[in-house]
Short mmCIF file of C-alpha atoms in Angstrom, two decimals:
data_model
loop_
_atom_site.label_atom_id
_atom_site.label_comp_id
_atom_site.label_asym_id
_atom_site.label_seq_id
_atom_site.Cartn_x
_atom_site.Cartn_y
_atom_site.Cartn_z
CA MET B 1 79.39 94.14 10.61
CA THR B 2 76.16 92.71 13.61
CA THR B 3 78.11 92.13 16.60
CA ARG B 4 77.25 88.84 18.67
CA ALA B 5 76.24 89.11 22.26
CA PRO B 6 78.43 86.76 23.95
CA LEU B 7 77.15 83.15 25.20
CA ASP B 8 75.77 82.04 28.36
CA LEU B 9 76.41 78.68 27.40
CA LEU B 10 78.17 76.28 24.49
CA THR B 11 77.19 73.14 23.70
CA MET B 12 78.51 70.73 20.67
CA GLY B 13 77.91 67.29 19.51
CA GLU B 14 75.28 65.07 17.79
CA LEU B 15 72.46 66.96 16.28
CA LEU B 16 69.74 64.52 14.84
CA VAL B 17 65.71 63.87 15.00
CA GLU B 18 64.23 61.32 16.81
CA ILE B 19 61.40 59.21 15.40
CA MET B 20 59.61 57.07 17.93
CA ARG B 21 57.06 54.44 18.08
CA VAL B 22 53.66 55.40 18.65
CA GLU B 23 52.29 52.51 20.71
CA VAL B 24 54.41 50.98 23.61
CA GLY B 25 55.29 47.15 23.32
CA VAL B 26 56.00 47.20 19.54
CA PRO B 27 59.57 46.63 18.76
CA LEU B 28 61.49 48.19 16.08
CA GLU B 29 62.06 44.85 14.05
CA VAL B 30 58.48 44.59 13.20
CA THR B 31 55.87 46.63 10.86
CA GLY B 32 54.05 49.99 12.72
CA ALA B 33 53.59 53.38 13.34
CA PHE B 34 55.68 56.09 13.97
CA THR B 35 55.78 59.61 14.90
CA GLY B 36 58.06 62.62 14.30
CA PRO B 37 60.08 63.89 13.46
CA TYR B 38 61.63 65.82 16.77
CA ALA B 39 64.62 67.86 17.66
CA SER B 40 67.21 65.37 19.16
CA GLY B 41 70.69 64.49 20.22
CA ALA B 42 71.52 65.18 23.76
CA PRO B 43 73.76 68.73 23.41
CA PHE B 44 70.29 70.10 21.65
CA ILE B 45 67.87 69.22 23.87
CA PHE B 46 70.30 70.78 26.59
CA ALA B 47 70.12 73.78 24.37
CA LEU B 48 66.86 74.07 23.64
CA GLN B 49 65.74 73.58 27.22
CA ALA B 50 68.48 76.39 28.11
CA ALA B 51 66.91 78.72 25.31
CA ARG B 52 63.34 78.29 26.31
CA LEU B 53 64.41 79.05 30.15
CA GLY B 54 65.76 82.61 28.25
CA ALA B 55 69.38 81.58 28.46
CA ARG B 56 71.77 82.96 25.50
CA VAL B 57 72.57 79.39 23.64
CA GLY B 58 74.63 78.13 21.11
CA GLY B 59 75.34 74.52 19.43
CA VAL B 60 78.66 73.48 17.23
CA GLY B 61 77.13 70.34 15.10
CA ALA B 62 76.03 69.22 11.79
CA VAL B 63 73.01 68.39 9.45
CA GLY B 64 72.44 67.28 5.96
CA ALA B 65 71.23 69.07 3.36
CA ASP B 66 67.75 67.09 3.50
CA ASP B 67 64.31 67.84 4.71
CA PHE B 68 65.50 66.73 8.76
CA GLY B 69 68.43 69.66 8.25
CA LEU B 70 65.97 72.16 7.37
CA PHE B 71 63.55 71.15 10.75
CA LEU B 72 66.48 70.79 12.80
CA ARG B 73 67.71 74.48 11.71
CA GLU B 74 64.24 75.87 11.97
CA GLN B 75 63.49 74.27 15.38
CA LEU B 76 66.48 75.84 16.84
CA ALA B 77 66.00 78.55 15.67
CA ALA B 78 62.71 79.32 16.71
CA ASP B 79 63.82 78.63 19.99
CA GLY B 80 66.61 81.08 19.88
CA VAL B 81 69.19 78.87 19.76
CA ASP B 82 72.27 80.02 17.86
CA THR B 83 73.01 77.99 14.91
CA SER B 84 75.41 80.15 13.65
CA TYR B 85 78.27 77.05 13.73
CA ILE B 86 75.57 74.36 12.56
CA ARG B 87 77.27 73.29 9.41
CA THR B 88 75.47 71.96 6.55
CA VAL B 89 77.21 68.62 5.26
CA ARG B 90 76.27 68.16 1.48
CA ASP B 91 77.11 64.55 1.10
CA ARG B 92 75.71 63.56 4.70
CA ALA B 93 71.98 63.00 5.60
CA THR B 94 70.84 64.21 8.94
CA GLY B 95 71.51 61.84 11.67
CA VAL B 96 68.37 60.26 12.88
CA ALA B 97 67.15 57.82 15.49
CA PHE B 98 64.27 55.20 15.75
CA VAL B 99 62.99 54.63 19.58
CA ALA B 100 60.91 51.87 20.59
CA TYR B 101 59.22 51.62 24.30
CA ARG B 102 58.94 48.37 26.01
CA ALA B 103 56.27 47.79 28.51
CA ASP B 104 58.54 48.09 31.38
CA GLY B 105 59.73 51.31 30.35
CA SER B 106 62.94 50.78 28.82
CA ARG B 107 63.61 51.83 25.57
CA ASP B 108 65.22 50.44 22.45
CA PHE B 109 67.52 52.81 19.79
CA VAL B 110 68.57 52.15 16.01
CA PHE B 111 71.18 55.66 15.45
CA HIS B 112 72.69 56.67 12.60
CA ILE B 113 74.91 58.91 13.86
CA ALA B 114 78.69 58.47 13.44
CA HIS B 115 78.50 57.93 9.67
CA ALA B 116 75.41 60.53 9.09
CA ALA B 117 76.29 64.51 9.11
CA ALA B 118 75.68 64.37 12.91
CA GLY B 119 78.72 62.88 13.35
CA GLN B 120 80.99 65.15 11.30
CA LEU B 121 82.45 66.85 14.35
CA HIS B 122 85.95 68.20 14.14
CA PRO B 123 87.98 70.83 16.28
CA ASP B 124 88.08 72.68 13.02
CA LEU B 125 84.30 73.30 13.39
CA LEU B 126 85.76 75.42 16.73
CA ASP B 127 86.20 79.39 16.13
CA PRO B 128 87.53 81.01 19.04
CA ALA B 129 85.53 83.96 18.42
CA LEU B 130 82.63 81.95 19.53
CA PHE B 131 84.28 81.51 22.87
CA ASP B 132 84.69 85.06 23.40
CA GLY B 133 82.58 86.43 26.60
CA LEU B 134 81.45 82.89 26.79
CA LYS B 135 80.22 81.99 30.74
CA CYS B 136 79.90 78.24 30.47
CA LEU B 137 81.02 75.44 28.23
CA HIS B 138 79.05 72.01 28.74
CA LEU B 139 80.21 68.76 27.13
CA MET B 140 78.53 65.71 27.05
CA GLY B 141 80.25 61.79 27.58
CA SER B 142 77.62 60.66 24.63
CA SER B 143 78.97 63.28 21.88
CA LEU B 144 83.01 62.72 22.76
CA SER B 145 82.23 59.18 22.67
CA ILE B 146 81.76 58.66 18.97
CA HIS B 147 85.20 58.90 17.51
CA ALA B 148 88.39 60.57 17.90
CA ASP B 149 87.98 63.43 16.40
CA ALA B 150 84.42 64.29 18.74
CA LEU B 151 87.06 63.50 21.48
CA ASN B 152 89.67 65.92 20.22
CA MET B 153 86.71 68.72 19.33
CA GLY B 154 86.08 68.87 23.21
CA ILE B 155 89.30 68.73 24.32
CA ARG B 156 90.41 71.66 22.17
CA ALA B 157 86.60 73.50 23.36
CA VAL B 158 87.92 72.86 26.85
CA GLU B 159 91.41 74.78 26.21
CA LEU B 160 89.43 77.67 24.42
CA ALA B 161 86.96 77.56 27.11
CA GLN B 162 89.85 78.33 29.82
CA ALA B 163 91.67 80.59 27.81
CA ALA B 164 88.44 82.64 27.31
CA GLY B 165 87.71 82.60 31.29
CA ALA B 166 84.67 80.32 30.94
CA LYS B 167 83.56 77.72 33.67
CA ILE B 168 83.49 74.46 32.41
CA SER B 169 80.39 72.03 32.81
CA PHE B 170 80.46 68.11 32.06
CA ASP B 171 77.86 65.17 32.06
CA PRO B 172 79.90 62.27 31.49
CA ASN B 173 76.70 60.49 30.00
CA LEU B 174 78.60 57.29 29.76
CA ARG B 175 78.15 55.36 26.62
CA PRO B 176 79.81 51.96 26.66
CA GLN B 177 78.18 50.64 23.63
CA LEU B 178 80.18 53.60 21.84
CA MET B 179 83.40 53.99 24.50
CA PRO B 180 84.38 51.03 26.65
CA VAL B 181 84.31 52.38 30.19
CA ASP B 182 88.17 52.22 30.64
CA TYR B 183 89.00 54.08 27.55
CA ALA B 184 86.40 56.47 28.87
CA ARG B 185 87.96 57.15 32.11
CA ALA B 186 91.58 58.16 30.08
CA ALA B 187 89.86 60.23 27.22
CA PHE B 188 87.73 62.16 29.75
CA ALA B 189 90.33 62.66 32.14
CA PRO B 190 91.64 66.13 30.56
CA ILE B 191 87.55 67.34 30.40
CA ILE B 192 87.40 66.03 34.23
CA ALA B 193 90.09 67.90 35.55
CA ALA B 194 89.39 71.28 33.94
CA ALA B 195 85.29 70.98 35.03
CA ASP B 196 83.78 73.38 37.05
CA VAL B 197 80.52 70.85 37.63
CA ILE B 198 80.42 67.54 37.22
CA LEU B 199 77.15 66.21 36.40
CA PRO B 200 77.05 61.99 36.76
CA THR B 201 74.98 59.21 38.36
CA ALA B 202 76.33 57.44 41.02
CA GLU B 203 77.21 54.56 38.56
CA GLU B 204 79.32 56.77 36.26
CA ALA B 205 81.03 58.73 39.35
CA CYS B 206 82.04 55.44 40.61
CA LEU B 207 82.88 53.91 36.56
CA LEU B 208 84.79 56.97 35.87
CA THR B 209 86.87 57.00 39.03
CA GLY B 210 87.42 53.20 39.10
CA THR B 211 85.58 53.15 42.55
CA SER B 212 83.25 51.08 44.07
CA THR B 213 81.12 53.15 46.10
CA LEU B 214 79.81 56.83 46.02
CA PRO B 215 81.28 58.26 48.98
CA ASN B 216 84.80 57.03 47.40
CA ALA B 217 84.29 58.23 44.05
CA ILE B 218 83.05 61.51 45.19
CA ARG B 219 86.63 62.07 47.14
CA VAL B 220 88.26 61.26 43.93
CA LEU B 221 86.61 63.93 42.29
CA LEU B 222 85.91 66.50 44.65
CA ARG B 223 88.13 69.44 44.66
CA PRO B 224 87.83 73.39 46.18
CA GLU B 225 85.16 75.31 44.15
CA ARG B 226 84.28 72.76 41.92
CA VAL B 227 80.34 71.24 42.37
CA ILE B 228 79.44 67.73 41.53
CA ILE B 229 75.49 67.02 41.48
CA VAL B 230 75.13 63.50 41.26
CA THR B 231 71.48 62.82 40.01
CA ARG B 232 68.94 60.19 40.97
CA GLY B 233 66.14 60.41 38.54
CA ALA B 234 62.79 60.55 39.82
CA ASP B 235 64.47 61.05 43.64
CA GLY B 236 65.96 64.28 42.75
CA CYS B 237 69.86 64.58 42.82
CA ILE B 238 72.42 65.10 45.67
CA ILE B 239 74.86 68.01 45.46
CA TYR B 240 78.69 67.81 46.79
CA THR B 241 80.78 70.85 47.40
CA SER B 242 84.25 71.42 49.41
CA ASP B 243 81.78 72.81 52.26
CA ALA B 244 79.21 69.70 51.81
CA PRO B 245 81.34 66.92 51.28
CA ASP B 246 78.91 64.39 52.56
CA GLY B 247 76.11 65.43 50.03
CA ILE B 248 73.20 67.52 50.16
CA PRO B 249 69.98 65.76 48.80
CA VAL B 250 67.76 67.71 46.98
CA ALA B 251 64.32 65.97 46.54
CA GLY B 252 62.81 65.32 43.10
CA PHE B 253 58.97 65.72 42.49
CA PRO B 254 56.56 63.10 41.74
CA VAL B 255 55.16 63.07 37.95
CA THR B 256 53.66 60.39 35.60
CA GLU B 257 56.29 59.81 32.99
CA VAL B 258 55.36 59.88 29.57
CA ASP B 259 58.96 59.67 27.93
CA PRO B 260 62.06 59.48 29.83
CA THR B 261 64.39 60.89 26.71
CA GLY B 262 65.73 64.33 27.45
CA ALA B 263 65.16 64.47 31.14
CA GLY B 264 69.19 64.46 32.12
CA ASP B 265 69.97 66.90 29.61
CA CYS B 266 66.73 69.53 30.76
CA PHE B 267 67.98 69.03 34.37
CA ASP B 268 71.59 69.57 33.11
CA ALA B 269 69.97 73.19 31.38
CA GLY B 270 68.13 74.12 34.84
CA PHE B 271 70.98 73.74 36.61
CA LEU B 272 73.31 75.63 34.58
CA VAL B 273 71.18 78.19 33.85
CA ARG B 274 69.89 79.12 37.28
CA TRP B 275 73.67 78.72 38.97
CA LEU B 276 75.40 81.06 36.15
CA GLU B 277 72.35 83.72 37.16
CA GLY B 278 73.80 83.09 40.70
CA ALA B 279 71.07 81.21 42.40
CA PRO B 280 72.34 78.97 45.36
CA VAL B 281 73.34 75.52 44.47
CA ILE B 282 70.62 74.09 46.48
CA ASP B 283 67.81 76.56 44.62
CA ALA B 284 69.71 75.67 41.32
CA ALA B 285 69.40 71.92 42.25
CA ARG B 286 65.40 71.85 42.94
CA PHE B 287 65.03 74.58 39.72
CA ALA B 288 66.77 71.25 37.70
CA ASN B 289 64.64 68.47 39.26
CA ALA B 290 61.96 70.76 38.03
CA CYS B 291 63.04 70.80 34.58
CA GLY B 292 64.17 66.89 34.77
CA ALA B 293 60.40 66.06 35.91
CA LEU B 294 58.33 67.77 33.43
CA ALA B 295 60.75 66.50 30.93
CA VAL B 296 59.62 63.01 31.17
CA THR B 297 55.95 64.32 31.37
CA HIS B 298 55.71 64.54 27.29
CA GLN B 299 55.98 62.55 24.87
CA GLY B 300 59.34 63.53 22.56
CA PRO B 301 63.14 63.85 23.65
CA ALA B 302 62.67 67.77 23.98
CA GLU B 303 59.03 68.28 23.84
CA GLY B 304 58.70 68.70 27.80
CA ALA B 305 61.64 71.30 27.73
CA LEU B 306 59.32 74.07 28.98
CA ASP B 307 59.82 77.47 29.17
CA ARG B 308 60.66 79.23 32.58
CA ALA B 309 57.26 80.66 33.54
CA ALA B 310 56.01 77.01 33.21
CA VAL B 311 58.73 75.77 35.27
CA GLU B 312 58.53 78.73 38.11
CA ALA B 313 54.50 77.30 38.16
CA PHE B 314 55.53 74.23 38.50
CA LEU B 315 57.64 74.87 41.78
CA ARG B 316 55.22 76.93 42.95
CA SER B 317 52.50 74.61 43.12
CA HIS B 318 54.62 71.63 44.52
CA LEU B 319 56.92 73.47 47.11
CA SER B 320 53.45 75.85 48.21
#
Protein backbone atom coordinates (compact mmCIF):
# COMPACT_ATOMS: atom_id res chain seq x y z
CA MET A 1 0.00 0.00 0.00
CA THR A 2 1.40 3.40 -1.06
CA THR A 3 1.46 6.08 1.61
CA ARG A 4 0.69 9.54 0.28
CA ALA A 5 2.86 12.38 1.61
CA PRO A 6 0.84 14.95 3.58
CA LEU A 7 -0.35 17.91 1.56
CA ASP A 8 0.89 21.46 2.03
CA LEU A 9 -2.32 22.87 0.58
CA LEU A 10 -5.79 21.54 -0.09
CA THR A 11 -8.51 23.33 -2.03
CA MET A 12 -11.88 22.38 -3.48
CA GLY A 13 -14.63 23.63 -5.74
CA GLU A 14 -15.48 24.17 -9.39
CA LEU A 15 -13.16 22.54 -11.93
CA LEU A 16 -13.84 23.60 -15.50
CA VAL A 17 -12.38 24.49 -18.85
CA GLU A 18 -12.32 28.04 -20.11
CA ILE A 19 -12.87 28.92 -23.76
CA MET A 20 -12.25 32.53 -24.71
CA ARG A 21 -12.58 34.93 -27.56
CA VAL A 22 -9.45 35.39 -29.64
CA GLU A 23 -10.17 39.05 -30.37
CA VAL A 24 -11.08 41.86 -28.00
CA GLY A 25 -14.46 43.48 -28.60
CA VAL A 26 -16.20 40.43 -30.07
CA PRO A 27 -19.20 39.65 -27.81
CA LEU A 28 -20.38 36.15 -27.06
CA GLU A 29 -23.67 36.55 -28.88
CA VAL A 30 -22.10 36.79 -32.35
CA THR A 31 -20.23 34.25 -34.45
CA GLY A 32 -16.47 34.48 -34.02
CA ALA A 33 -13.27 32.66 -33.17
CA PHE A 34 -12.48 31.16 -29.76
CA THR A 35 -9.31 29.69 -28.25
CA GLY A 36 -9.01 26.99 -25.63
CA PRO A 37 -9.65 24.87 -23.73
CA TYR A 38 -7.70 26.13 -20.71
CA ALA A 39 -7.78 24.68 -17.21
CA SER A 40 -9.83 26.94 -14.99
CA GLY A 41 -12.04 27.32 -11.94
CA ALA A 42 -10.67 29.61 -9.21
CA PRO A 43 -9.64 26.81 -6.80
CA PHE A 44 -7.77 24.95 -9.52
CA ILE A 45 -5.99 28.00 -10.93
CA PHE A 46 -4.82 28.39 -7.34
CA ALA A 47 -3.80 24.73 -7.21
CA LEU A 48 -1.85 24.91 -10.47
CA GLN A 49 0.05 27.99 -9.33
CA ALA A 50 0.88 26.49 -5.92
CA ALA A 51 2.04 23.24 -7.50
CA ARG A 52 4.24 25.07 -10.01
CA LEU A 53 5.84 26.86 -7.07
CA GLY A 54 6.77 23.49 -5.59
CA ALA A 55 4.04 22.93 -3.01
CA ARG A 56 2.27 19.59 -2.49
CA VAL A 57 -1.29 20.44 -3.49
CA GLY A 58 -4.52 18.49 -3.68
CA GLY A 59 -7.93 19.43 -5.04
CA VAL A 60 -11.44 18.10 -4.51
CA GLY A 61 -13.81 18.52 -7.44
CA ALA A 62 -15.51 16.76 -10.34
CA VAL A 63 -15.25 16.42 -14.10
CA GLY A 64 -17.34 14.65 -16.71
CA ALA A 65 -16.41 11.45 -18.58
CA ASP A 66 -15.53 13.45 -21.69
CA ASP A 67 -12.56 14.94 -23.49
CA PHE A 68 -12.61 18.13 -21.43
CA GLY A 69 -12.51 16.07 -18.25
CA LEU A 70 -9.57 14.09 -19.61
CA PHE A 71 -7.79 17.32 -20.53
CA LEU A 72 -8.22 18.70 -17.00
CA ARG A 73 -6.98 15.52 -15.33
CA GLU A 74 -3.92 15.43 -17.58
CA GLN A 75 -3.14 19.13 -17.08
CA LEU A 76 -3.39 18.95 -13.29
CA ALA A 77 -1.38 15.74 -13.07
CA ALA A 78 1.33 17.12 -15.36
CA ASP A 79 1.78 20.06 -12.98
CA GLY A 80 1.90 17.85 -9.91
CA VAL A 81 -1.55 18.50 -8.43
CA ASP A 82 -2.87 15.46 -6.53
CA THR A 83 -6.02 14.46 -8.44
CA SER A 84 -6.91 11.47 -6.25
CA TYR A 85 -10.05 13.19 -5.01
CA ILE A 86 -11.29 14.53 -8.33
CA ARG A 87 -14.36 12.49 -9.16
CA THR A 88 -15.59 11.58 -12.65
CA VAL A 89 -19.36 12.06 -12.97
CA ARG A 90 -20.63 9.82 -15.75
CA ASP A 91 -23.95 11.56 -16.39
CA ARG A 92 -22.72 15.16 -16.38
CA ALA A 93 -20.58 17.13 -18.81
CA THR A 94 -17.41 18.85 -17.63
CA GLY A 95 -18.00 22.45 -16.58
CA VAL A 96 -17.28 25.21 -19.11
CA ALA A 97 -16.87 28.98 -18.99
CA PHE A 98 -17.00 31.07 -22.17
CA VAL A 99 -15.28 34.46 -21.95
CA ALA A 100 -15.32 37.59 -24.10
CA TYR A 101 -13.15 40.66 -23.56
CA ARG A 102 -14.40 44.23 -23.91
CA ALA A 103 -12.24 47.11 -25.11
CA ASP A 104 -12.26 48.66 -21.62
CA GLY A 105 -10.67 45.51 -20.14
CA SER A 106 -13.85 44.10 -18.60
CA ARG A 107 -15.10 40.62 -19.39
CA ASP A 108 -18.37 38.85 -20.12
CA PHE A 109 -18.94 35.24 -19.09
CA VAL A 110 -21.31 32.40 -19.83
CA PHE A 111 -20.90 29.68 -17.19
CA HIS A 112 -21.98 26.05 -17.22
CA ILE A 113 -21.19 25.01 -13.65
CA ALA A 114 -24.05 24.35 -11.25
CA HIS A 115 -25.67 21.62 -13.36
CA ALA A 116 -22.41 20.33 -14.86
CA ALA A 117 -19.95 17.95 -13.25
CA ALA A 118 -18.19 21.01 -11.78
CA GLY A 119 -21.20 21.67 -9.59
CA GLN A 120 -21.52 18.17 -8.17
CA LEU A 121 -19.98 19.16 -4.84
CA HIS A 122 -21.09 17.61 -1.57
CA PRO A 123 -19.62 16.97 1.91
CA ASP A 124 -19.53 13.27 1.06
CA LEU A 125 -16.61 13.96 -1.30
CA LEU A 126 -14.38 14.69 1.70
CA ASP A 127 -12.28 11.86 3.05
CA PRO A 128 -10.88 12.67 6.53
CA ALA A 129 -7.63 10.93 5.50
CA LEU A 130 -7.04 13.76 3.03
CA PHE A 131 -6.51 16.11 5.97
CA ASP A 132 -3.89 14.00 7.77
CA GLY A 133 -0.78 16.14 8.10
CA LEU A 134 -2.31 18.95 6.02
CA LYS A 135 -0.68 22.35 6.51
CA CYS A 136 -3.42 24.61 5.13
CA LEU A 137 -6.94 24.45 3.71
CA HIS A 138 -7.74 27.21 1.19
CA LEU A 139 -11.38 27.98 0.39
CA MET A 140 -12.97 30.45 -2.01
CA GLY A 141 -16.35 32.09 -1.71
CA SER A 142 -17.17 31.59 -5.38
CA SER A 143 -17.06 27.82 -4.85
CA LEU A 144 -19.18 27.97 -1.71
CA SER A 145 -21.78 30.08 -3.53
CA ILE A 146 -22.70 27.47 -6.15
CA HIS A 147 -25.39 25.84 -3.98
CA ALA A 148 -26.11 24.69 -0.41
CA ASP A 149 -24.22 21.41 -0.75
CA ALA A 150 -21.09 23.25 -1.89
CA LEU A 151 -21.34 25.56 1.12
CA ASN A 152 -21.81 22.61 3.44
CA MET A 153 -18.79 20.91 1.89
CA GLY A 154 -16.71 23.97 2.72
CA ILE A 155 -17.96 24.09 6.30
CA ARG A 156 -17.26 20.38 6.74
CA ALA A 157 -13.77 20.86 5.30
CA VAL A 158 -13.10 23.56 7.90
CA GLU A 159 -14.16 21.17 10.66
CA LEU A 160 -11.84 18.46 9.35
CA ALA A 161 -8.97 20.92 8.90
CA GLN A 162 -9.36 22.22 12.44
CA ALA A 163 -9.42 18.67 13.81
CA ALA A 164 -6.17 17.98 11.92
CA GLY A 165 -4.50 21.13 13.21
CA ALA A 166 -4.25 22.73 9.76
CA LYS A 167 -4.31 26.45 9.04
CA ILE A 168 -7.34 27.83 7.20
CA SER A 169 -7.23 30.44 4.44
CA PHE A 170 -10.26 32.14 2.92
CA ASP A 171 -10.60 34.30 -0.20
CA PRO A 172 -14.18 35.68 -0.15
CA ASN A 173 -14.23 36.00 -3.97
CA LEU A 174 -17.77 37.32 -3.67
CA ARG A 175 -20.13 36.60 -6.56
CA PRO A 176 -23.41 38.46 -5.91
CA GLN A 177 -24.92 36.86 -9.02
CA LEU A 178 -24.52 33.47 -7.30
CA MET A 179 -25.21 34.45 -3.69
CA PRO A 180 -26.64 37.78 -2.44
CA VAL A 181 -24.20 39.63 -0.21
CA ASP A 182 -26.46 39.60 2.86
CA TYR A 183 -26.80 35.84 2.58
CA ALA A 184 -23.06 35.41 1.94
CA ARG A 185 -22.26 37.39 5.08
CA ALA A 186 -24.17 34.87 7.19
CA ALA A 187 -23.20 31.80 5.15
CA PHE A 188 -19.47 32.52 5.30
CA ALA A 189 -19.46 33.47 8.99
CA PRO A 190 -18.25 30.04 10.27
CA ILE A 191 -15.41 30.05 7.75
CA ILE A 192 -14.37 33.61 8.53
CA ALA A 193 -14.45 32.80 12.25
CA ALA A 194 -12.06 29.88 11.70
CA ALA A 195 -9.73 31.56 9.19
CA ASP A 196 -6.08 32.22 9.98
CA VAL A 197 -5.66 34.11 6.71
CA ILE A 198 -8.30 36.22 4.93
CA LEU A 199 -7.62 37.61 1.45
CA PRO A 200 -10.37 40.10 0.49
CA THR A 201 -10.50 43.19 -1.65
CA ALA A 202 -11.37 46.37 0.24
CA GLU A 203 -14.93 46.19 -1.12
CA GLU A 204 -15.31 42.56 -0.04
CA ALA A 205 -14.03 43.34 3.46
CA CYS A 206 -16.67 46.06 3.83
CA LEU A 207 -19.47 43.93 2.38
CA LEU A 208 -18.65 40.95 4.60
CA THR A 209 -18.60 43.05 7.75
CA GLY A 210 -21.50 45.37 6.90
CA THR A 211 -19.24 48.40 7.33
CA SER A 212 -18.71 51.42 5.09
CA THR A 213 -14.94 51.89 5.34
CA LEU A 214 -11.94 49.59 5.17
CA PRO A 215 -10.55 50.64 8.60
CA ASN A 216 -13.87 49.71 10.19
CA ALA A 217 -13.93 46.39 8.34
CA ILE A 218 -10.41 45.59 9.52
CA ARG A 219 -11.38 46.36 13.12
CA VAL A 220 -14.18 43.79 12.82
CA LEU A 221 -12.05 41.12 11.15
CA LEU A 222 -8.69 41.49 12.87
CA ARG A 223 -7.73 39.29 15.80
CA PRO A 224 -4.49 37.96 17.31
CA GLU A 225 -2.57 35.56 15.07
CA ARG A 226 -4.76 36.37 12.04
CA VAL A 227 -3.29 37.76 8.82
CA ILE A 228 -5.50 39.88 6.57
CA ILE A 229 -4.18 40.69 3.11
CA VAL A 230 -6.30 43.26 1.28
CA THR A 231 -5.59 42.86 -2.42
CA ARG A 232 -5.44 45.94 -4.65
CA GLY A 233 -4.76 44.59 -8.13
CA ALA A 234 -1.95 46.44 -9.88
CA ASP A 235 -1.34 48.49 -6.72
CA GLY A 236 -0.28 45.41 -4.75
CA CYS A 237 -1.74 44.72 -1.33
CA ILE A 238 -1.96 45.86 2.29
CA ILE A 239 -1.05 43.57 5.19
CA TYR A 240 -2.93 43.77 8.48
CA THR A 241 -1.92 41.89 11.62
CA SER A 242 -2.38 42.53 15.33
CA ASP A 243 1.13 44.03 15.26
CA ALA A 244 0.27 46.23 12.28
CA PRO A 245 -3.44 47.10 12.66
CA ASP A 246 -3.11 50.21 10.48
CA GLY A 247 -1.75 48.19 7.59
CA ILE A 248 1.54 47.80 5.75
CA PRO A 249 1.31 48.56 2.01
CA VAL A 250 3.30 46.30 -0.29
CA ALA A 251 3.66 47.77 -3.78
CA GLY A 252 2.70 45.87 -6.90
CA PHE A 253 4.77 45.48 -10.06
CA PRO A 254 4.12 47.29 -13.35
CA VAL A 255 3.36 44.90 -16.21
CA THR A 256 1.41 44.94 -19.45
CA GLU A 257 -1.92 43.25 -18.85
CA VAL A 258 -3.04 40.67 -21.38
CA ASP A 259 -5.67 38.73 -19.41
CA PRO A 260 -6.66 39.46 -15.78
CA THR A 261 -8.30 36.06 -15.24
CA GLY A 262 -6.72 34.13 -12.37
CA ALA A 263 -4.52 36.93 -11.00
CA GLY A 264 -6.11 36.80 -7.55
CA ASP A 265 -5.90 33.01 -7.42
CA CYS A 266 -2.19 33.13 -8.31
CA PHE A 267 -1.67 35.84 -5.68
CA ASP A 268 -3.31 33.62 -3.04
CA ALA A 269 -1.10 30.68 -3.99
CA GLY A 270 2.07 32.74 -3.95
CA PHE A 271 1.34 34.15 -0.52
CA LEU A 272 0.37 30.86 1.10
CA VAL A 273 3.28 28.89 -0.36
CA ARG A 274 5.84 31.34 1.01
CA TRP A 275 3.98 31.93 4.29
CA LEU A 276 3.79 28.19 4.98
CA GLU A 277 7.52 27.97 4.28
CA GLY A 278 8.07 30.42 7.13
CA ALA A 279 8.77 33.57 5.12
CA PRO A 280 8.04 36.91 6.85
CA VAL A 281 4.57 38.15 5.94
CA ILE A 282 5.94 41.12 3.98
CA ASP A 283 8.22 38.87 1.92
CA ALA A 284 5.34 36.44 1.27
CA ALA A 285 3.12 39.33 0.17
CA ARG A 286 5.78 40.68 -2.18
CA PHE A 287 6.18 37.21 -3.69
CA ALA A 288 2.39 37.03 -4.07
CA ASN A 289 2.35 40.39 -5.85
CA ALA A 290 4.87 39.00 -8.32
CA CYS A 291 2.73 35.93 -8.95
CA GLY A 292 -0.34 38.10 -9.51
CA ALA A 293 1.52 40.43 -11.85
CA LEU A 294 2.91 37.59 -13.94
CA ALA A 295 -0.51 35.97 -14.13
CA VAL A 296 -1.96 38.85 -16.17
CA THR A 297 0.83 38.81 -18.77
CA HIS A 298 -0.43 35.63 -20.49
CA GLN A 299 -3.74 34.81 -22.13
CA GLY A 300 -5.52 32.00 -20.33
CA PRO A 301 -6.53 31.63 -16.69
CA ALA A 302 -3.48 29.66 -15.55
CA GLU A 303 -1.04 30.25 -18.40
CA GLY A 304 0.66 33.00 -16.38
CA ALA A 305 0.98 30.81 -13.28
CA LEU A 306 4.72 30.43 -13.63
CA ASP A 307 7.19 28.27 -11.74
CA ARG A 308 9.32 29.41 -8.81
CA ALA A 309 12.41 30.08 -10.87
CA ALA A 310 10.48 32.46 -13.14
CA VAL A 311 8.83 34.26 -10.21
CA GLU A 312 12.15 34.68 -8.39
CA ALA A 313 13.83 35.94 -11.57
CA PHE A 314 11.01 38.48 -11.99
CA LEU A 315 11.46 39.63 -8.40
CA ARG A 316 15.22 40.02 -8.81
CA SER A 317 14.78 42.07 -11.95
CA HIS A 318 12.29 44.43 -10.30
CA LEU A 319 13.91 44.76 -6.87
CA SER A 320 17.56 45.13 -7.86
